[in-house]
Short mmCIF file of N, CA and C and ligand atoms in Angstrom, two decimals:
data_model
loop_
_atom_site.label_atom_id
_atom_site.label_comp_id
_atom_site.label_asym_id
_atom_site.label_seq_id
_atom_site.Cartn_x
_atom_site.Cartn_y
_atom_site.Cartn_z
N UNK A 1 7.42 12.97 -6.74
CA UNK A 1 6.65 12.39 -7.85
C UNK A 1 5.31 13.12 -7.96
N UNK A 2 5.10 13.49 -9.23
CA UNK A 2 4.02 13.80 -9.28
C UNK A 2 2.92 13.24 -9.83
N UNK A 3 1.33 13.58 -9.22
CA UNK A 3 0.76 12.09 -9.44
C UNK A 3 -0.52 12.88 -10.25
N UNK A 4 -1.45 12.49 -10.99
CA UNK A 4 -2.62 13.43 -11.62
C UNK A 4 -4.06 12.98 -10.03
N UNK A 5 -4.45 14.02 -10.46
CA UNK A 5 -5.78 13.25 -9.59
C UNK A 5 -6.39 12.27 -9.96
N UNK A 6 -6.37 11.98 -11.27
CA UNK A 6 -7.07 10.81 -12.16
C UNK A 6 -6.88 9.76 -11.85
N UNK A 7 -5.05 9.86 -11.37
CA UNK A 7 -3.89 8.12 -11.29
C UNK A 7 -4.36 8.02 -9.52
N UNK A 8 -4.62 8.89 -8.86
CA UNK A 8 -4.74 9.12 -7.52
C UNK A 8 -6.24 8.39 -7.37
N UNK A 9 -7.35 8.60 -7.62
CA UNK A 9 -8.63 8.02 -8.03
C UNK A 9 -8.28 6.64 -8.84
N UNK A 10 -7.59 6.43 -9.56
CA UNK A 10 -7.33 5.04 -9.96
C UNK A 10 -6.89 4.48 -8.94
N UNK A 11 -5.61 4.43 -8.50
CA UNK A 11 -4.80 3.39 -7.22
C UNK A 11 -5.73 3.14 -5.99
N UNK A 12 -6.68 4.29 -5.71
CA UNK A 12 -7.63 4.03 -4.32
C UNK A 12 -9.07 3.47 -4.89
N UNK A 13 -9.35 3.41 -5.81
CA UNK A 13 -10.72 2.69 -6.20
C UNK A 13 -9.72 1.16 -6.29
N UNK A 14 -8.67 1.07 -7.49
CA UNK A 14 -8.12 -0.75 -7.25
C UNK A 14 -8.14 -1.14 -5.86
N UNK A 15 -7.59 -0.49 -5.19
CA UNK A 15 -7.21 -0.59 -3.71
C UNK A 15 -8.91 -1.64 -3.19
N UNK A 16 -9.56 -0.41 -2.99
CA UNK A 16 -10.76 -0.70 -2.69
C UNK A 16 -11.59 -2.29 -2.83
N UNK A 17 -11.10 -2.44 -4.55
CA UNK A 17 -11.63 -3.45 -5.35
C UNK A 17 -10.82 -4.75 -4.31
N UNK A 18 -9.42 -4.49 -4.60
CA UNK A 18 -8.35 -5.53 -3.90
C UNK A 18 -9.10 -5.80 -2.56
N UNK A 19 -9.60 -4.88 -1.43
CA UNK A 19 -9.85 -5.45 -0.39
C UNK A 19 -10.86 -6.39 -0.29
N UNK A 20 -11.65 -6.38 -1.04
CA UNK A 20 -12.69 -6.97 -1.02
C UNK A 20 -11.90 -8.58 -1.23
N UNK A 21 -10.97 -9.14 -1.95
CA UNK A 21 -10.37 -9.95 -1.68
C UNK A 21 -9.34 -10.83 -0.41
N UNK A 22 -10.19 -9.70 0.70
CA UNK A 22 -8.21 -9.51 1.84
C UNK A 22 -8.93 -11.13 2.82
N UNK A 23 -7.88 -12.16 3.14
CA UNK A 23 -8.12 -12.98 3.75
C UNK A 23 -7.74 -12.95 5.65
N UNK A 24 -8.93 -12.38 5.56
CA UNK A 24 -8.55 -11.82 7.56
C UNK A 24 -9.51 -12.54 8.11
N UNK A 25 -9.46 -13.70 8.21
CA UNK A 25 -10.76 -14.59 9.59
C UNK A 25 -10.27 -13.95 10.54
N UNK A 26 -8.79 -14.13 11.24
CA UNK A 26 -8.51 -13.74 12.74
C UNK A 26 -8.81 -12.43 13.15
N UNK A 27 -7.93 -11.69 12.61
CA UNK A 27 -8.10 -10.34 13.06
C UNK A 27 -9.73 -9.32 12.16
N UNK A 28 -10.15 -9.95 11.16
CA UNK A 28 -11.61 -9.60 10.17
C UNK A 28 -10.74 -7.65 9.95
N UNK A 29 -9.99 -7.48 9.96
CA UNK A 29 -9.02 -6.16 9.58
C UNK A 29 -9.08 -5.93 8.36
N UNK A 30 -9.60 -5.80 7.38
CA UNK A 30 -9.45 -6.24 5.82
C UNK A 30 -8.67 -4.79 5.26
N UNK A 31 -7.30 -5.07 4.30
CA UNK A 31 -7.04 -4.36 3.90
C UNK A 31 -6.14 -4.68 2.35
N UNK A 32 -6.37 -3.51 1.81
CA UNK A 32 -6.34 -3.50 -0.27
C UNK A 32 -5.33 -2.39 -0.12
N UNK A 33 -4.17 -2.91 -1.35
CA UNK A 33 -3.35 -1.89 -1.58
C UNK A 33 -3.48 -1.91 -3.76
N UNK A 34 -3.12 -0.76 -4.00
CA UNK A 34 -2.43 -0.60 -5.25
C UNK A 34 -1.54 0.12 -5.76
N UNK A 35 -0.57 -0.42 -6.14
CA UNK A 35 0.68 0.52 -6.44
C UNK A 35 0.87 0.66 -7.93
N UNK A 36 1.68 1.98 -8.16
CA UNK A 36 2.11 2.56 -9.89
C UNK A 36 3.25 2.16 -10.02
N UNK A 37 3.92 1.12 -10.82
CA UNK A 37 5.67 1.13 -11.02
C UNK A 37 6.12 2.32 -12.23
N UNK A 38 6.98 2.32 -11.71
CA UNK A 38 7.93 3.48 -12.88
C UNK A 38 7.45 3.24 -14.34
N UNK A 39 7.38 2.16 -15.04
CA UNK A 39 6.42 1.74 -16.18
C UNK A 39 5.34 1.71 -16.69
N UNK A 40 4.35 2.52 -14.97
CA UNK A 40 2.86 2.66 -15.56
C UNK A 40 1.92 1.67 -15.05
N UNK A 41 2.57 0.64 -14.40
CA UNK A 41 1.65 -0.82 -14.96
C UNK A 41 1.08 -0.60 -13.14
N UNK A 42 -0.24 -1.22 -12.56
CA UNK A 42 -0.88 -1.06 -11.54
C UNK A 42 -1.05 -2.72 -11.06
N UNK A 43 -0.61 -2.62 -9.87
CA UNK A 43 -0.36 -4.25 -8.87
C UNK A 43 -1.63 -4.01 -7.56
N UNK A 44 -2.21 -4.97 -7.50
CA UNK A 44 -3.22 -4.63 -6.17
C UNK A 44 -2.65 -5.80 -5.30
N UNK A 45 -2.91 -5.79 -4.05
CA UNK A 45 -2.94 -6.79 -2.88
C UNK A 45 -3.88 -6.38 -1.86
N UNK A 46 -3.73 -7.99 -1.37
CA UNK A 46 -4.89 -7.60 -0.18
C UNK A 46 -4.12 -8.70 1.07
N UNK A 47 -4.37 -8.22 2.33
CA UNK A 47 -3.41 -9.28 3.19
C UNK A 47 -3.90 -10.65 2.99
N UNK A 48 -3.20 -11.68 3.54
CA UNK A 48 -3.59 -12.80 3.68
C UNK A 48 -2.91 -13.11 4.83
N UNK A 49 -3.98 -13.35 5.33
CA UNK A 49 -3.64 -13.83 7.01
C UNK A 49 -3.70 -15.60 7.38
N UNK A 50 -2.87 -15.74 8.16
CA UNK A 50 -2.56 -17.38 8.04
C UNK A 50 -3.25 -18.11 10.01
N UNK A 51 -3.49 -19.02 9.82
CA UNK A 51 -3.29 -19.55 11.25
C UNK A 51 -2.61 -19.55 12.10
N UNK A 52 -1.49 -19.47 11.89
CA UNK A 52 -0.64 -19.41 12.51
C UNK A 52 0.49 -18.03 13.05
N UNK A 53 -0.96 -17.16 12.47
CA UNK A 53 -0.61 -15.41 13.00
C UNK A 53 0.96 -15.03 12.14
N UNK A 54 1.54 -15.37 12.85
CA UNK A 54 3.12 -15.19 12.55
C UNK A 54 3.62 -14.68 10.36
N UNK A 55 2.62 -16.34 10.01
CA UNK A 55 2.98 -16.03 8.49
C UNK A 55 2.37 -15.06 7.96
N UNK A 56 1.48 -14.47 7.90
CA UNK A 56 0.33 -13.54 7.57
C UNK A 56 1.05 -12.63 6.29
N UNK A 57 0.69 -11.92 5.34
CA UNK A 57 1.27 -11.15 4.42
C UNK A 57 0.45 -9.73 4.67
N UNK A 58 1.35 -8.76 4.55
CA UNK A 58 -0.11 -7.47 4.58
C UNK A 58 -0.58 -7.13 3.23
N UNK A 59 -1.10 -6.59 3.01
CA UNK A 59 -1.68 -6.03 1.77
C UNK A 59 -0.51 -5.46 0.68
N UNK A 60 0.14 -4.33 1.13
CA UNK A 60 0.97 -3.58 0.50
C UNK A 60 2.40 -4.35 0.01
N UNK A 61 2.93 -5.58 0.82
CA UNK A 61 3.47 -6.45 0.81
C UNK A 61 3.47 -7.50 -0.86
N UNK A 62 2.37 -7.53 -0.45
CA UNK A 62 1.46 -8.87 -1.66
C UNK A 62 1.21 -8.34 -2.61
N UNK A 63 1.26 -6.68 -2.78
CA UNK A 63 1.12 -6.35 -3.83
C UNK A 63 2.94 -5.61 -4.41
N UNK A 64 3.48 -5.36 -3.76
CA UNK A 64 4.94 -5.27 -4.12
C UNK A 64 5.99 -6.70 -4.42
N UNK A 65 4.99 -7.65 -4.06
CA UNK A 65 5.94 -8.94 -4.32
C UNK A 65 5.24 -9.42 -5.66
N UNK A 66 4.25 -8.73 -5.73
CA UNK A 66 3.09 -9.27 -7.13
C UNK A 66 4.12 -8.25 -8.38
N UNK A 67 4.34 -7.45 -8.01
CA UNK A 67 5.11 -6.24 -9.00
C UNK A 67 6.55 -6.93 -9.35
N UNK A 68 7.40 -6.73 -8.32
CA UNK A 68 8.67 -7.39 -8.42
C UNK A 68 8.89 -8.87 -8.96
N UNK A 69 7.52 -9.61 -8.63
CA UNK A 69 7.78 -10.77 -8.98
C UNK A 69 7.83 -11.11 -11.05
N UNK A 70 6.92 -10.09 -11.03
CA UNK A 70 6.55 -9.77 -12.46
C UNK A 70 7.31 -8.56 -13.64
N UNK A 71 8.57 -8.77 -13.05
CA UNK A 71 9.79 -7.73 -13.37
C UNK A 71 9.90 -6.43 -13.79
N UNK A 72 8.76 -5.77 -12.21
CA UNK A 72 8.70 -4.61 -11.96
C UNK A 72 9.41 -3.90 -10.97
N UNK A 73 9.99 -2.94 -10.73
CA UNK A 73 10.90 -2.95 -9.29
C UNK A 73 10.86 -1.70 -9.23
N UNK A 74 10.39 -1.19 -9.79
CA UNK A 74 10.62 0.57 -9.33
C UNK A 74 9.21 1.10 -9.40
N UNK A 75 9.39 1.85 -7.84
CA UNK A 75 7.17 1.53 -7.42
C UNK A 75 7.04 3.56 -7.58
N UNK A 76 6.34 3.93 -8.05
CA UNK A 76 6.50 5.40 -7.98
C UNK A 76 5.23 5.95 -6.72
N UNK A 77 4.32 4.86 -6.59
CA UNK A 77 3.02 5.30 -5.32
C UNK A 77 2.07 3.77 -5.48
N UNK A 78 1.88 4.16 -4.07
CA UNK A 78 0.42 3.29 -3.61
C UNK A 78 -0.46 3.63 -2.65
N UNK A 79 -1.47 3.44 -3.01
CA UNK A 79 -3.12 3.59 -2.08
C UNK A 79 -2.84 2.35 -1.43
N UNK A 80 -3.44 2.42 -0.03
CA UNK A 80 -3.68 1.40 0.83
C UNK A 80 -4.84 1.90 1.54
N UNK A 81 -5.63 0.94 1.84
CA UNK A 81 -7.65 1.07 2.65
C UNK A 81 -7.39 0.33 2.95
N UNK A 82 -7.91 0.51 4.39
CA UNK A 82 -8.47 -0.70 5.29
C UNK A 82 -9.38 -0.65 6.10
N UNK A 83 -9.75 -1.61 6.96
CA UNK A 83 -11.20 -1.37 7.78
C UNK A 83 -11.62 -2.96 8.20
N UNK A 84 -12.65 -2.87 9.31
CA UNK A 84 -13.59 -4.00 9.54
C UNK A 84 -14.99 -3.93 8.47
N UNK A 85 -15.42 -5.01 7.80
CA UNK A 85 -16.54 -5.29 7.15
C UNK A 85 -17.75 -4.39 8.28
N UNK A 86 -17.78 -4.88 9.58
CA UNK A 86 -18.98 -4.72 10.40
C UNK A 86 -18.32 -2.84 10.93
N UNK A 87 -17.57 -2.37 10.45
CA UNK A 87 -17.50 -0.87 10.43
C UNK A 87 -17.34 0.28 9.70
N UNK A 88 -16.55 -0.79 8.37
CA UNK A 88 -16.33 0.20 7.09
C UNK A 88 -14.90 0.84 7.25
N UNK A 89 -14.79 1.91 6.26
CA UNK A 89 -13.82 2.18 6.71
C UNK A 89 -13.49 3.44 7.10
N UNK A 90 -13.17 3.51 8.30
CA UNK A 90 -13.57 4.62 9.04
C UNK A 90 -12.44 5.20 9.75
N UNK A 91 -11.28 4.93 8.79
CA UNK A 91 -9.84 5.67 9.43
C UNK A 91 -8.73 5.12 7.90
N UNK A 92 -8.10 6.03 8.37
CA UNK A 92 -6.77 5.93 6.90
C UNK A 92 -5.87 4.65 8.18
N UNK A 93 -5.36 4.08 7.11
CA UNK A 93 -5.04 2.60 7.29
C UNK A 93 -3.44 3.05 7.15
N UNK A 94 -2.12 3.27 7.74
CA UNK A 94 -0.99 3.27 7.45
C UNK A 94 -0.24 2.07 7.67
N UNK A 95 0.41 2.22 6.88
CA UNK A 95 1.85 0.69 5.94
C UNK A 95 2.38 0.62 7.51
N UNK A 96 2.34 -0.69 7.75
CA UNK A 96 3.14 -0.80 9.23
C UNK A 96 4.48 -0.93 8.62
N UNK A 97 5.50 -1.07 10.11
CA UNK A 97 7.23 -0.77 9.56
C UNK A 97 7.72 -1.42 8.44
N UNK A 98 7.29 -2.91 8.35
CA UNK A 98 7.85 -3.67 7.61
C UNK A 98 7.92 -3.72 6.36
N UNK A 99 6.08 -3.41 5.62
CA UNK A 99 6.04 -2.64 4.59
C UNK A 99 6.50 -0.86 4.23
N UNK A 100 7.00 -0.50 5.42
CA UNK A 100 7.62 0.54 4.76
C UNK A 100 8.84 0.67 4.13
N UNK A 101 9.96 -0.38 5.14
CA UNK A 101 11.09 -0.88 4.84
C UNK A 101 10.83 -1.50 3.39
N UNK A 102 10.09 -2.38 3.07
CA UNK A 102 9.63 -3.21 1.92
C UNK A 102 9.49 -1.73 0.77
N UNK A 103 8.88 -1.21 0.76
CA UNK A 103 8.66 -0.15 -0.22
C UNK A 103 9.82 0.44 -0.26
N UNK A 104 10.74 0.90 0.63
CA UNK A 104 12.52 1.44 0.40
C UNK A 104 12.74 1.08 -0.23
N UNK A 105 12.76 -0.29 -0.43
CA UNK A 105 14.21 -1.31 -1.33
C UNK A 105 13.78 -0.92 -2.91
N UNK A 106 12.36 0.01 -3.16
CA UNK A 106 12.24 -0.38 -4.67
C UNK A 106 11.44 0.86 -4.86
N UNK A 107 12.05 1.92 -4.09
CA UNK A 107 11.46 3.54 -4.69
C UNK A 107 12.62 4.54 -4.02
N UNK A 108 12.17 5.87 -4.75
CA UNK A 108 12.97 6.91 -4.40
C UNK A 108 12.52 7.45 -3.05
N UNK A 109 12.60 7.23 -1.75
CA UNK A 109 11.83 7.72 -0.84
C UNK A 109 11.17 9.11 -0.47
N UNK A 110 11.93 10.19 -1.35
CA UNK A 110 11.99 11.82 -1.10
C UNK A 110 10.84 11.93 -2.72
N UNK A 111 10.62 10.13 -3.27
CA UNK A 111 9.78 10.65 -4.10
C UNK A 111 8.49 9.98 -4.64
N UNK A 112 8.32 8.54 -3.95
CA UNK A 112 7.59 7.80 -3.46
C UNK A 112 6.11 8.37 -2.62
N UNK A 113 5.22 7.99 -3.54
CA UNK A 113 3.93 8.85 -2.83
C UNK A 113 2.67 7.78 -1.92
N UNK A 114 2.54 7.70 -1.06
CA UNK A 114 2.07 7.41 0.10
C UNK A 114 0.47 7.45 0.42
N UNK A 115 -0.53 6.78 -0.48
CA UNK A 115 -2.02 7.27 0.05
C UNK A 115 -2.59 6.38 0.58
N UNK A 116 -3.13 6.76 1.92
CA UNK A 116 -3.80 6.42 3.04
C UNK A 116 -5.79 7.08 2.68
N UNK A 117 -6.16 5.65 2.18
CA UNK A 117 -7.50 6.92 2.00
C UNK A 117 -8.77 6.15 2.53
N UNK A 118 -10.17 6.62 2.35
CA UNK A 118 -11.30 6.49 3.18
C UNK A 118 -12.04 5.87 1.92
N UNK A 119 -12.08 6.78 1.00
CA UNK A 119 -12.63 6.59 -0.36
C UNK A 119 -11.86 7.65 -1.26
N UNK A 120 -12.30 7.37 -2.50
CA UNK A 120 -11.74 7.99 -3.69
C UNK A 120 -11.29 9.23 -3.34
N UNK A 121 -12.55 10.27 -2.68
CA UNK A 121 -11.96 11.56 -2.34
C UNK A 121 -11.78 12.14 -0.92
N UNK A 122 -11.27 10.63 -0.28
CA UNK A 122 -11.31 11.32 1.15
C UNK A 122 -9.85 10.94 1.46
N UNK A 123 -8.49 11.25 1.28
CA UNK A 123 -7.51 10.42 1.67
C UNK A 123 -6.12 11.46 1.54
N UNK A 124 -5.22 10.63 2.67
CA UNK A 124 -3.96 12.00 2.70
C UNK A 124 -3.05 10.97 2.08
N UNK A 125 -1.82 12.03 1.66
CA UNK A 125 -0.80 11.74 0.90
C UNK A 125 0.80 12.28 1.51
N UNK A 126 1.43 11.06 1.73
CA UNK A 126 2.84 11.64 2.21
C UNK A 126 3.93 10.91 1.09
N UNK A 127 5.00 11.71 1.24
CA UNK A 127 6.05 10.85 0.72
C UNK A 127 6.59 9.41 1.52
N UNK A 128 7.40 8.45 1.00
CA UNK A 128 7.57 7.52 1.84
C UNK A 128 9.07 8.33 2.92
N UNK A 129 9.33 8.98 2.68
CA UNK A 129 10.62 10.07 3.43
C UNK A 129 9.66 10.69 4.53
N UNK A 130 8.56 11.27 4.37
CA UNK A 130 7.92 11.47 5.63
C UNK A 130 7.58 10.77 6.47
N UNK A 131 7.37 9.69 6.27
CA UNK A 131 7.13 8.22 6.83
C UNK A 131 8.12 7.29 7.29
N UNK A 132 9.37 7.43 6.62
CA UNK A 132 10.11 6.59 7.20
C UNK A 132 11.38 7.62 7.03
N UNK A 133 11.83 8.01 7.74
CA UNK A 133 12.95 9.44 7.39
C UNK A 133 14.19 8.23 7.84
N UNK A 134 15.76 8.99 7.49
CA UNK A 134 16.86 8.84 7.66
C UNK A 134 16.91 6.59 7.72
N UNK A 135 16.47 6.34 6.30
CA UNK A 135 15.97 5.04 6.42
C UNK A 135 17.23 4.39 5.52
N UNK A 136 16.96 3.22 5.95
CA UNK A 136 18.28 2.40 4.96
C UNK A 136 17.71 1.91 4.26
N UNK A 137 18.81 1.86 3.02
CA UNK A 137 17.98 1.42 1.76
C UNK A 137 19.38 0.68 1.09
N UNK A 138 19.24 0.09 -0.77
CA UNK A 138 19.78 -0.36 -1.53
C UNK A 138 21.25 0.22 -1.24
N UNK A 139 20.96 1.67 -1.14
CA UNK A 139 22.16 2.95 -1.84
C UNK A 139 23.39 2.43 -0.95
N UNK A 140 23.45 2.26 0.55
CA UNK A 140 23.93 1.63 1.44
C UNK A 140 25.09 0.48 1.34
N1 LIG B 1 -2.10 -5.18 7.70
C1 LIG B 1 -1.84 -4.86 6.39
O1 LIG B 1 -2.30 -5.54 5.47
N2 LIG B 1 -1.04 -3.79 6.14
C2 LIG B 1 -0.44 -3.03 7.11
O2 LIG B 1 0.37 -2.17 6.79
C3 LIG B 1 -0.82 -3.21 8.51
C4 LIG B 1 -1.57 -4.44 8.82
C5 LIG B 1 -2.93 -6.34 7.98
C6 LIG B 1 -2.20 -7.48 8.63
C7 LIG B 1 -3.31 -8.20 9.34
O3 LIG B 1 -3.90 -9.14 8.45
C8 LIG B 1 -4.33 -7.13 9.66
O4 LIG B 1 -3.96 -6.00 8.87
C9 LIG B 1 -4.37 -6.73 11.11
O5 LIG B 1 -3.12 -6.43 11.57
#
């Protein structure tokens, strides 16, 4: 997939915006995602973390269930930031397993674009196939 720098600067500034919403008392981890569906249209999330540890949603999650729920299903990329308030953000934040599996079920993986960023112009980009290789999906 190919992405403009423009749409790339869009998904990591929403991102950004989204975290500022992320509900982390326990772990104070705060993290913002935004994703592009095949249609154009832009979904943000931010985790929400529960008491009870276990229920917690991640960011990238909440914003793919915000898409799908809203009868979007085909994700072409997403920015994800994260960080502590009392440190900033001071490392690229990667989709743990579950949201990667989660992003399979509703992209092309060899074409699915992957940004991990700091700020607008500080951030790397993988496919979700680099990230999650020889993965099961729908096709299956
Ligand atoms: N978290 C995400 O939102 N996305 C990930 O891919 C990894 C982890 C959240 C979950 C939890 O609220 C906090 O980061 C610390 O694990």
């Amino acid at each position: 997939m190919k992405l403009s720098d423009e749409t790339k600067k869009d998904l990591i500034e929403k991102a950004l915006e989204a975290r500022k919403n992320a509900y982390a008392p326990y772990s104070e981890y705060k993290v913002g995602a935004c994703l592009i569906t095949a249609d154009g249209k832009y979904y943000t999330g931010c985790n929400v973390e529960n008491a009870s540890y276990g229920a917690t949603n991640c960011a990238e999650r909440t914003a793919v269930f915000k898409a799908v729920s809203e009868g979007h299903n085909r994700i072409d990329a997403i920015a994800i930031v994260g960080g502590r308030d009392s440190e900033g953000i001071i490392s690229y934040a990667y989709p743990c397993g579950v949201c990667r599996q989660v992003l399979r079920e509703f992209s092309d993986p060899g074409e699915m674009i992957i940004i991990v960023a700091k700020k607008a112009d500080d951030y790397k980009e993988y496919t979700l196939e680099e990230l999650l290789p020889d993965s099961f999906g729908p096709d299956f």
